[in-house]
């Protein structure tokens, strides 16, 4: 039978618990001595927490007992709670405990808490210290004096230490520090190495050995010493940190890694440790983990450029271009032109569509790296895509001198042709000559020759291309395109047949067949080809658009609409068919249907560009101006230099009479992309602001052909009206109106006629416009205003129609009330005037209409109240103001009338005449 084994400490603890219980029950509360006895028993049982409680209880019973303080301090020191040890040992000294007993312990506590000042003030000459203890105490004191740079006191202490009769390593350590004081670091290290042989596990010896080797750049020896030190002092976190930094600096990442992991467990947000971890993980290719730690380092105050650089590199490897930009942009200004990080930053910006910011970075790149030509041309391409021609040209010019490969020459050639630079053809020819197998080069060169009508060269490219790629259908399509341009339809047909034989699923071949059929006026054959293309890809944008165009030409637009509707129904997740159908609805004037459909398209990276233009046009056509404005703002936010977006926004600004905003919009566009059409729009905005010199500066640089454009003639007419030359303005205004018969051009033409003394012509024009646009309320207003002098009764009818259509049109209501008043219809006039004033309560013109009606009804008090409600506002009309004065005089409110007259200065002759008349009539 086995004997049971018992845990000695557990039994002892149980016995002590029993004793404690007996003493509590038998004798009441314990005395200080009993607490001390219990504490010592707990210490023996290695139950330090319980011992500390008992010591504290003893101190509570007898605060003046130095023994409890000393023993508690000693226990704290063993537990490495050095601050608490320092406190209790100092109290023990103050209470008279034997100094020679306390001093070695408190010296160690001071040393561990870096209390140099307290250490430097220790009295090392107290009686009772053994030579060994004195040597240890004086060593720590010497260290403190050296740290405090008290060299004189240190030398005096060294003399005392030399007299201590002991072979203790601490005497040797002190004497070695004396050599350091004399700048004899080699000698000091030799002495320390000798002491190491004497005491290989002494942590102070190991620490000094590590420090001296580090100072003398004996890196391996220093690391060995630090390792040995940590073996005997594994809880010294500060030294682990130091060793980690040394290993990282020495690029001994594998050795540093376990230390970094251990320290991070204790301090997870430490910025330097996280940077170390980031470096280690990045070297292992763990970029995601590395980035996480590097960003933690940065977020916690690590602003080291290395942290930003490495974080940017890791993010770039992860293709997280936003994070790459965030980090590298912080240090870009400090990087030299040859630094790879600038290229990473530029490419990241390009990937995010931040083309102009990328251009600023690339402007600093020296263009010597292998891939710089590709980077410059990529920037140029994206700048062109965003409409920034100015900066695109700069990038192309920078890439030309360093382009060497066929791929580089092809890209640059394409870009040059995009900005109408003929040098692009030269680069494309060189690219094809160097790499005839490069499909993109062949295709682009052929397209360039066709665009410049160099058909023989285009055919030569196709022939050579066929030699290198006989199974490729593309060369045959190049030939087909050439033959179509040359009107050699038989040869074009043959080329298309060859292309289809090589690639029966080529949509390009089907589209080319559509072009051939249409120029030969064979719409049915065109439809057959379109249907074949749609069989290959039912959602192809070009095929769906051509379907509507061809069907429209033969009078079967509804069939095209039905077909596209079926495609949308079969492919509900595809945005292209929805966008095409919405565009078709716009053409068919089914604006509401178009808006409803286009709103189903969700914006994402695959959203077709056609969406932006289509939705904007639909919203404008539906008079949803605010939504259209928000749409164009969003478009410009995505593509700030997109010409169509700028034109759409310009139209809205024009409708809202925000002409200065229009100038700013077009000027910003022209800074990045010179464009004649936008310049002309800018001239229009200047003209609307009566900025004649700026307008003429633009018009004078136009070609003769451009000056004949109706839009330009409209601008010219406006300038002629400003210069009081309406006769010359009439033909220009009519040209603008006939080309674009909208209300703005109608007003321009009417103004020209009326200023030239031809009001009947103006009336004919507005009458015709109203007949063609019966729902145009602005035209109704213009028409009704001109009727007032011709036929008041008819004018009243028109205003009543307008009031029914637009019950919130205050101008129509006020004019109607005025006419009804003139015709003696006082009740109707009052009703309509009150409706208008309710809509615009502070309008003096409307208040005057209503007040005059009330005066004629004999309700002068009400009339005065109406005038009073608006007289606090600026009243521009002298006539209205004098109507008010006359009412005051009629009501015998002469003093108030006089004050009101004195408040205003009258400049117009007719106003002065009326004032004089009132003064005479009322004896003022």
mmCIF file of N, CA and C in Angstrom, residues 28-129:
data_model
loop_
_atom_site.group_PDB
_atom_site.id
_atom_site.type_symbol
_atom_site.label_atom_id
_atom_site.label_comp_id
_atom_site.label_asym_id
_atom_site.label_seq_id
_atom_site.Cartn_x
_atom_site.Cartn_y
_atom_site.Cartn_z
ATOM 1 N N UNK A 28 -8.906 36.968 21.490
ATOM 2 C CA UNK A 28 -9.348 38.244 20.896
ATOM 3 C C UNK A 28 -8.372 38.704 19.837
ATOM 4 N N UNK A 29 -8.226 40.048 19.601
ATOM 5 C CA UNK A 29 -7.358 40.590 18.556
ATOM 6 C C UNK A 29 -5.899 40.377 18.903
ATOM 7 N N UNK A 30 -5.052 40.168 17.771
ATOM 8 C CA UNK A 30 -3.626 39.892 17.978
ATOM 9 C C UNK A 30 -2.866 41.169 18.282
ATOM 10 N N UNK A 31 -1.746 41.001 18.936
ATOM 11 C CA UNK A 31 -0.839 42.111 19.213
ATOM 12 C C UNK A 31 0.091 42.286 18.018
ATOM 13 N N UNK A 32 0.894 43.376 18.033
ATOM 14 C CA UNK A 32 1.869 43.632 16.960
ATOM 15 C C UNK A 32 2.874 42.496 16.870
ATOM 16 N N UNK A 33 3.341 41.990 18.035
ATOM 17 C CA UNK A 33 4.323 40.910 18.035
ATOM 18 C C UNK A 33 3.725 39.648 17.410
ATOM 19 N N UNK A 34 2.431 39.381 17.713
ATOM 20 C CA UNK A 34 1.796 38.189 17.135
ATOM 21 C C UNK A 34 1.666 38.313 15.617
ATOM 22 N N UNK A 35 1.375 39.516 15.142
ATOM 23 C CA UNK A 35 1.332 39.740 13.688
ATOM 24 C C UNK A 35 2.721 39.514 13.080
ATOM 25 N N UNK A 36 3.754 39.974 13.769
ATOM 26 C CA UNK A 36 5.127 39.789 13.270
ATOM 27 C C UNK A 36 5.452 38.306 13.199
ATOM 28 N N UNK A 37 5.086 37.545 14.250
ATOM 29 C CA UNK A 37 5.355 36.113 14.271
ATOM 30 C C UNK A 37 4.626 35.419 13.128
ATOM 31 N N UNK A 38 3.384 35.789 12.930
ATOM 32 C CA UNK A 38 2.605 35.179 11.849
ATOM 33 C C UNK A 38 3.219 35.528 10.486
ATOM 34 N N UNK A 39 3.697 36.774 10.348
ATOM 35 C CA UNK A 39 4.292 37.194 9.072
ATOM 36 C C UNK A 39 5.531 36.362 8.781
ATOM 37 N N UNK A 40 6.371 36.147 9.798
ATOM 38 C CA UNK A 40 7.597 35.365 9.565
ATOM 39 C C UNK A 40 7.262 33.932 9.184
ATOM 40 N N UNK A 41 6.221 33.394 9.809
ATOM 41 C CA UNK A 41 5.810 32.024 9.488
ATOM 42 C C UNK A 41 5.299 31.944 8.034
ATOM 43 N N UNK A 42 4.583 32.985 7.604
ATOM 44 C CA UNK A 42 4.127 33.013 6.207
ATOM 45 C C UNK A 42 5.306 33.137 5.242
ATOM 46 N N UNK A 43 6.311 33.916 5.637
ATOM 47 C CA UNK A 43 7.509 34.054 4.787
ATOM 48 C C UNK A 43 8.180 32.702 4.651
ATOM 49 N N UNK A 44 8.300 31.994 5.781
ATOM 50 C CA UNK A 44 8.917 30.660 5.742
ATOM 51 C C UNK A 44 8.112 29.727 4.852
ATOM 52 N N UNK A 45 6.789 29.899 4.880
ATOM 53 C CA UNK A 45 5.925 29.056 4.049
ATOM 54 C C UNK A 45 5.853 29.573 2.603
ATOM 55 N N UNK A 46 6.579 30.665 2.304
ATOM 56 C CA UNK A 46 6.624 31.283 0.971
ATOM 57 C C UNK A 46 5.251 31.794 0.527
ATOM 58 N N UNK A 47 4.486 32.207 1.526
ATOM 59 C CA UNK A 47 3.203 32.843 1.226
ATOM 60 C C UNK A 47 3.382 34.338 1.482
ATOM 61 N N UNK A 48 4.085 34.980 0.529
ATOM 62 C CA UNK A 48 4.447 36.388 0.717
ATOM 63 C C UNK A 48 3.251 37.328 0.798
ATOM 64 N N UNK A 49 2.197 37.158 -0.002
ATOM 65 C CA UNK A 49 1.045 38.070 0.131
ATOM 66 C C UNK A 49 0.459 38.080 1.536
ATOM 67 N N UNK A 50 0.343 36.888 2.132
ATOM 68 C CA UNK A 50 -0.193 36.829 3.494
ATOM 69 C C UNK A 50 0.778 37.461 4.480
ATOM 70 N N UNK A 51 2.080 37.260 4.222
ATOM 71 C CA UNK A 51 3.092 37.850 5.105
ATOM 72 C C UNK A 51 3.001 39.365 5.082
ATOM 73 N N UNK A 52 2.830 39.929 3.877
ATOM 74 C CA UNK A 52 2.747 41.388 3.747
ATOM 75 C C UNK A 52 1.542 41.915 4.530
ATOM 76 N N UNK A 53 0.426 41.200 4.467
ATOM 77 C CA UNK A 53 -0.769 41.612 5.215
ATOM 78 C C UNK A 53 -0.473 41.642 6.720
ATOM 79 N N UNK A 54 0.226 40.597 7.190
ATOM 80 C CA UNK A 54 0.529 40.527 8.626
ATOM 81 C C UNK A 54 1.483 41.636 9.041
ATOM 82 N N UNK A 55 2.524 41.906 8.170
ATOM 83 C CA UNK A 55 3.463 42.984 8.504
ATOM 84 C C UNK A 55 2.731 44.322 8.581
ATOM 85 N N UNK A 56 1.842 44.559 7.640
ATOM 86 C CA UNK A 56 1.093 45.817 7.632
ATOM 87 C C UNK A 56 0.189 45.913 8.858
ATOM 88 N N UNK A 57 -0.359 44.767 9.266
ATOM 89 C CA UNK A 57 -1.190 44.758 10.480
ATOM 90 C C UNK A 57 -0.351 45.081 11.707
ATOM 91 N N UNK A 58 0.877 44.547 11.718
ATOM 92 C CA UNK A 58 1.784 44.837 12.846
ATOM 93 C C UNK A 58 2.105 46.318 12.899
ATOM 94 N N UNK A 59 2.370 46.914 11.697
ATOM 95 C CA UNK A 59 2.690 48.345 11.645
ATOM 96 C C UNK A 59 1.479 49.172 12.091
ATOM 97 N N UNK A 60 0.289 48.719 11.701
ATOM 98 C CA UNK A 60 -0.924 49.434 12.094
ATOM 99 C C UNK A 60 -1.080 49.426 13.614
ATOM 100 N N UNK A 61 -0.713 48.266 14.219
ATOM 101 C CA UNK A 61 -0.791 48.173 15.687
ATOM 102 C C UNK A 61 0.270 49.038 16.358
ATOM 103 N N UNK A 62 1.471 49.063 15.712
ATOM 104 C CA UNK A 62 2.571 49.814 16.323
ATOM 105 C C UNK A 62 3.362 50.515 15.229
ATOM 106 N N UNK A 63 2.921 51.687 14.822
ATOM 107 C CA UNK A 63 3.552 52.401 13.702
ATOM 108 C C UNK A 63 5.012 52.763 13.964
ATOM 109 N N UNK A 64 5.447 52.776 15.223
ATOM 110 C CA UNK A 64 6.808 53.193 15.549
ATOM 111 C C UNK A 64 7.769 52.014 15.653
ATOM 112 N N UNK A 65 7.330 50.833 15.277
ATOM 113 C CA UNK A 65 8.181 49.640 15.404
ATOM 114 C C UNK A 65 9.076 49.535 14.159
ATOM 115 N N UNK A 66 10.404 49.764 14.331
ATOM 116 C CA UNK A 66 11.290 49.722 13.148
ATOM 117 C C UNK A 66 11.468 48.301 12.618
ATOM 118 N N UNK A 67 11.307 47.298 13.471
ATOM 119 C CA UNK A 67 11.526 45.916 13.021
ATOM 120 C C UNK A 67 10.522 45.511 11.939
ATOM 121 N N UNK A 68 9.246 45.845 12.160
ATOM 122 C CA UNK A 68 8.229 45.507 11.154
ATOM 123 C C UNK A 68 8.517 46.222 9.844
ATOM 124 N N UNK A 69 8.943 47.495 9.940
ATOM 125 C CA UNK A 69 9.270 48.260 8.733
ATOM 126 C C UNK A 69 10.442 47.609 7.997
ATOM 127 N N UNK A 70 11.471 47.236 8.747
ATOM 128 C CA UNK A 70 12.660 46.659 8.122
ATOM 129 C C UNK A 70 12.319 45.344 7.425
ATOM 130 N N UNK A 71 11.620 44.469 8.157
ATOM 131 C CA UNK A 71 11.322 43.163 7.576
ATOM 132 C C UNK A 71 10.370 43.274 6.375
ATOM 133 N N UNK A 72 9.424 44.221 6.443
ATOM 134 C CA UNK A 72 8.537 44.416 5.301
ATOM 135 C C UNK A 72 9.322 44.952 4.099
ATOM 136 N N UNK A 73 10.251 45.901 4.360
ATOM 137 C CA UNK A 73 11.083 46.435 3.292
ATOM 138 C C UNK A 73 11.942 45.353 2.663
ATOM 139 N N UNK A 74 12.470 44.494 3.502
ATOM 140 C CA UNK A 74 13.296 43.386 3.024
ATOM 141 C C UNK A 74 12.471 42.446 2.131
ATOM 142 N N UNK A 75 11.219 42.206 2.535
ATOM 143 C CA UNK A 75 10.336 41.340 1.757
ATOM 144 C C UNK A 75 9.982 41.978 0.412
ATOM 145 N N UNK A 76 9.710 43.293 0.442
ATOM 146 C CA UNK A 76 9.418 44.002 -0.812
ATOM 147 C C UNK A 76 10.601 43.907 -1.778
ATOM 148 N N UNK A 77 11.813 44.007 -1.203
ATOM 149 C CA UNK A 77 13.014 43.938 -2.045
ATOM 150 C C UNK A 77 13.112 42.582 -2.724
ATOM 151 N N UNK A 78 12.789 41.518 -1.972
ATOM 152 C CA UNK A 78 12.820 40.166 -2.545
ATOM 153 C C UNK A 78 11.780 40.026 -3.660
ATOM 154 N N UNK A 79 10.677 40.730 -3.504
ATOM 155 C CA UNK A 79 9.614 40.652 -4.519
ATOM 156 C C UNK A 79 9.828 41.631 -5.685
ATOM 157 N N UNK A 80 10.939 42.358 -5.609
ATOM 158 C CA UNK A 80 11.295 43.327 -6.650
ATOM 159 C C UNK A 80 10.316 44.497 -6.707
ATOM 160 N N UNK A 81 9.660 44.783 -5.596
ATOM 161 C CA UNK A 81 8.844 45.981 -5.490
ATOM 162 C C UNK A 81 9.724 47.032 -4.846
ATOM 163 N N UNK A 82 10.635 47.606 -5.672
ATOM 164 C CA UNK A 82 11.728 48.408 -5.145
ATOM 165 C C UNK A 82 11.256 49.735 -4.571
ATOM 166 N N UNK A 83 10.238 50.338 -5.159
ATOM 167 C CA UNK A 83 9.729 51.606 -4.644
ATOM 168 C C UNK A 83 9.150 51.426 -3.238
ATOM 169 N N UNK A 84 8.372 50.354 -3.048
ATOM 170 C CA UNK A 84 7.808 50.085 -1.722
ATOM 171 C C UNK A 84 8.906 49.741 -0.728
ATOM 172 N N UNK A 85 9.919 48.997 -1.192
ATOM 173 C CA UNK A 85 11.041 48.644 -0.314
ATOM 174 C C UNK A 85 11.753 49.899 0.152
ATOM 175 N N UNK A 86 11.992 50.815 -0.819
ATOM 176 C CA UNK A 86 12.676 52.074 -0.487
ATOM 177 C C UNK A 86 11.920 52.840 0.603
ATOM 178 N N UNK A 87 10.603 52.889 0.479
ATOM 179 C CA UNK A 87 9.783 53.626 1.443
ATOM 180 C C UNK A 87 9.893 53.017 2.849
ATOM 181 N N UNK A 88 9.717 51.677 2.946
ATOM 182 C CA UNK A 88 9.713 51.040 4.271
ATOM 183 C C UNK A 88 11.096 51.051 4.905
ATOM 184 N N UNK A 89 12.140 50.879 4.108
ATOM 185 C CA UNK A 89 13.499 50.877 4.668
ATOM 186 C C UNK A 89 13.880 52.265 5.172
ATOM 187 N N UNK A 90 13.457 53.298 4.470
ATOM 188 C CA UNK A 90 13.710 54.667 4.944
ATOM 189 C C UNK A 90 13.004 54.913 6.264
ATOM 190 N N UNK A 91 11.759 54.400 6.406
ATOM 191 C CA UNK A 91 11.030 54.554 7.667
ATOM 192 C C UNK A 91 11.730 53.784 8.784
ATOM 193 N N UNK A 92 12.294 52.624 8.460
ATOM 194 C CA UNK A 92 13.030 51.840 9.462
ATOM 195 C C UNK A 92 14.230 52.624 9.975
ATOM 196 N N UNK A 93 14.946 53.301 9.014
ATOM 197 C CA UNK A 93 16.093 54.134 9.411
ATOM 198 C C UNK A 93 15.642 55.271 10.315
ATOM 199 N N UNK A 94 14.563 55.923 9.896
ATOM 200 C CA UNK A 94 14.064 57.058 10.680
ATOM 201 C C UNK A 94 13.678 56.636 12.095
ATOM 202 N N UNK A 95 13.196 55.371 12.224
ATOM 203 C CA UNK A 95 12.748 54.882 13.535
ATOM 204 C C UNK A 95 13.881 54.261 14.347
ATOM 205 N N UNK A 96 15.141 54.318 13.800
ATOM 206 C CA UNK A 96 16.298 53.908 14.586
ATOM 207 C C UNK A 96 16.800 52.506 14.339
ATOM 208 N N UNK A 97 16.404 51.868 13.256
ATOM 209 C CA UNK A 97 16.917 50.527 12.979
ATOM 210 C C UNK A 97 18.405 50.625 12.660
ATOM 211 N N UNK A 98 19.127 49.566 12.924
ATOM 212 C CA UNK A 98 20.575 49.540 12.751
ATOM 213 C C UNK A 98 20.937 49.926 11.303
ATOM 214 N N UNK A 99 21.714 51.038 11.198
ATOM 215 C CA UNK A 99 22.037 51.582 9.871
ATOM 216 C C UNK A 99 22.817 50.583 9.041
ATOM 217 N N UNK A 100 23.741 49.898 9.631
ATOM 218 C CA UNK A 100 24.587 48.965 8.884
ATOM 219 C C UNK A 100 23.766 47.809 8.299
ATOM 220 N N UNK A 101 22.617 47.526 8.892
ATOM 221 C CA UNK A 101 21.752 46.473 8.368
ATOM 222 C C UNK A 101 20.885 46.996 7.205
ATOM 223 N N UNK A 102 20.420 48.250 7.378
ATOM 224 C CA UNK A 102 19.500 48.811 6.376
ATOM 225 C C UNK A 102 20.238 49.255 5.125
ATOM 226 N N UNK A 103 21.449 49.815 5.332
ATOM 227 C CA UNK A 103 22.139 50.491 4.224
ATOM 228 C C UNK A 103 22.343 49.610 2.990
ATOM 229 N N UNK A 104 22.839 48.371 3.113
ATOM 230 C CA UNK A 104 23.003 47.562 1.895
ATOM 231 C C UNK A 104 21.682 47.324 1.162
ATOM 232 N N UNK A 105 20.605 47.167 1.926
ATOM 233 C CA UNK A 105 19.302 46.912 1.296
ATOM 234 C C UNK A 105 18.747 48.153 0.610
ATOM 235 N N UNK A 106 18.828 49.292 1.292
ATOM 236 C CA UNK A 106 18.250 50.509 0.702
ATOM 237 C C UNK A 106 19.078 50.990 -0.467
ATOM 238 N N UNK A 107 20.381 50.703 -0.410
ATOM 239 C CA UNK A 107 21.242 51.038 -1.553
ATOM 240 C C UNK A 107 20.775 50.284 -2.803
ATOM 241 N N UNK A 108 20.478 48.996 -2.627
ATOM 242 C CA UNK A 108 19.986 48.189 -3.753
ATOM 243 C C UNK A 108 18.642 48.741 -4.263
ATOM 244 N N UNK A 109 17.766 49.142 -3.335
ATOM 245 C CA UNK A 109 16.473 49.700 -3.751
ATOM 246 C C UNK A 109 16.660 50.990 -4.535
ATOM 247 N N UNK A 110 17.566 51.865 -4.040
ATOM 248 C CA UNK A 110 17.846 53.109 -4.770
ATOM 249 C C UNK A 110 18.381 52.816 -6.171
ATOM 250 N N UNK A 111 19.261 51.821 -6.228
ATOM 251 C CA UNK A 111 19.879 51.499 -7.518
ATOM 252 C C UNK A 111 18.838 51.011 -8.518
ATOM 253 N N UNK A 112 17.907 50.226 -8.028
ATOM 254 C CA UNK A 112 16.891 49.667 -8.928
ATOM 255 C C UNK A 112 15.871 50.722 -9.354
ATOM 256 N N UNK A 113 15.647 51.748 -8.523
ATOM 257 C CA UNK A 113 14.674 52.787 -8.876
ATOM 258 C C UNK A 113 15.352 54.007 -9.495
ATOM 259 N N UNK A 114 16.655 53.869 -9.812
ATOM 260 C CA UNK A 114 17.422 54.959 -10.437
ATOM 261 C C UNK A 114 17.377 56.237 -9.606
ATOM 262 N N UNK A 115 17.418 56.083 -8.301
ATOM 263 C CA UNK A 115 17.413 57.251 -7.411
ATOM 264 C C UNK A 115 18.851 57.700 -7.186
ATOM 265 N N UNK A 116 19.444 58.313 -8.235
ATOM 266 C CA UNK A 116 20.872 58.659 -8.180
ATOM 267 C C UNK A 116 21.188 59.648 -7.062
ATOM 268 N N UNK A 117 20.316 60.650 -6.894
ATOM 269 C CA UNK A 117 20.599 61.678 -5.871
ATOM 270 C C UNK A 117 20.646 61.052 -4.482
ATOM 271 N N UNK A 118 19.656 60.198 -4.182
ATOM 272 C CA UNK A 118 19.640 59.535 -2.877
ATOM 273 C C UNK A 118 20.870 58.647 -2.706
ATOM 274 N N UNK A 119 21.256 57.949 -3.762
ATOM 275 C CA UNK A 119 22.448 57.094 -3.687
ATOM 276 C C UNK A 119 23.710 57.917 -3.430
ATOM 277 N N UNK A 120 23.797 59.065 -4.117
ATOM 278 C CA UNK A 120 25.016 59.885 -3.987
ATOM 279 C C UNK A 120 25.161 60.471 -2.590
ATOM 280 N N UNK A 121 24.057 60.515 -1.827
ATOM 281 C CA UNK A 121 24.096 61.133 -0.487
ATOM 282 C C UNK A 121 24.212 60.098 0.629
ATOM 283 N N UNK A 122 24.339 58.808 0.285
ATOM 284 C CA UNK A 122 24.477 57.753 1.315
ATOM 285 C C UNK A 122 25.799 57.932 2.070
ATOM 286 N N UNK A 123 25.726 57.736 3.366
ATOM 287 C CA UNK A 123 26.949 57.772 4.189
ATOM 288 C C UNK A 123 27.563 56.377 4.204
ATOM 289 N N UNK A 124 28.577 56.183 3.407
ATOM 290 C CA UNK A 124 29.164 54.844 3.258
ATOM 291 C C UNK A 124 30.137 54.508 4.385
ATOM 292 N N UNK A 125 30.378 55.474 5.264
ATOM 293 C CA UNK A 125 31.352 55.248 6.329
ATOM 294 C C UNK A 125 30.712 54.872 7.658
ATOM 295 N N UNK A 126 29.440 54.501 7.648
ATOM 296 C CA UNK A 126 28.781 54.150 8.905
ATOM 297 C C UNK A 126 29.448 52.914 9.517
ATOM 298 N N UNK A 127 29.388 52.856 10.847
ATOM 299 C CA UNK A 127 29.969 51.711 11.537
ATOM 300 C C UNK A 127 29.103 50.479 11.334
ATOM 301 N N UNK A 128 29.748 49.321 11.440
ATOM 302 C CA UNK A 128 29.001 48.076 11.408
ATOM 303 C C UNK A 128 28.947 47.410 10.037
ATOM 304 N N UNK A 129 29.326 48.147 8.970
ATOM 305 C CA UNK A 129 29.320 47.548 7.627
ATOM 306 C C UNK A 129 30.529 46.641 7.465
#
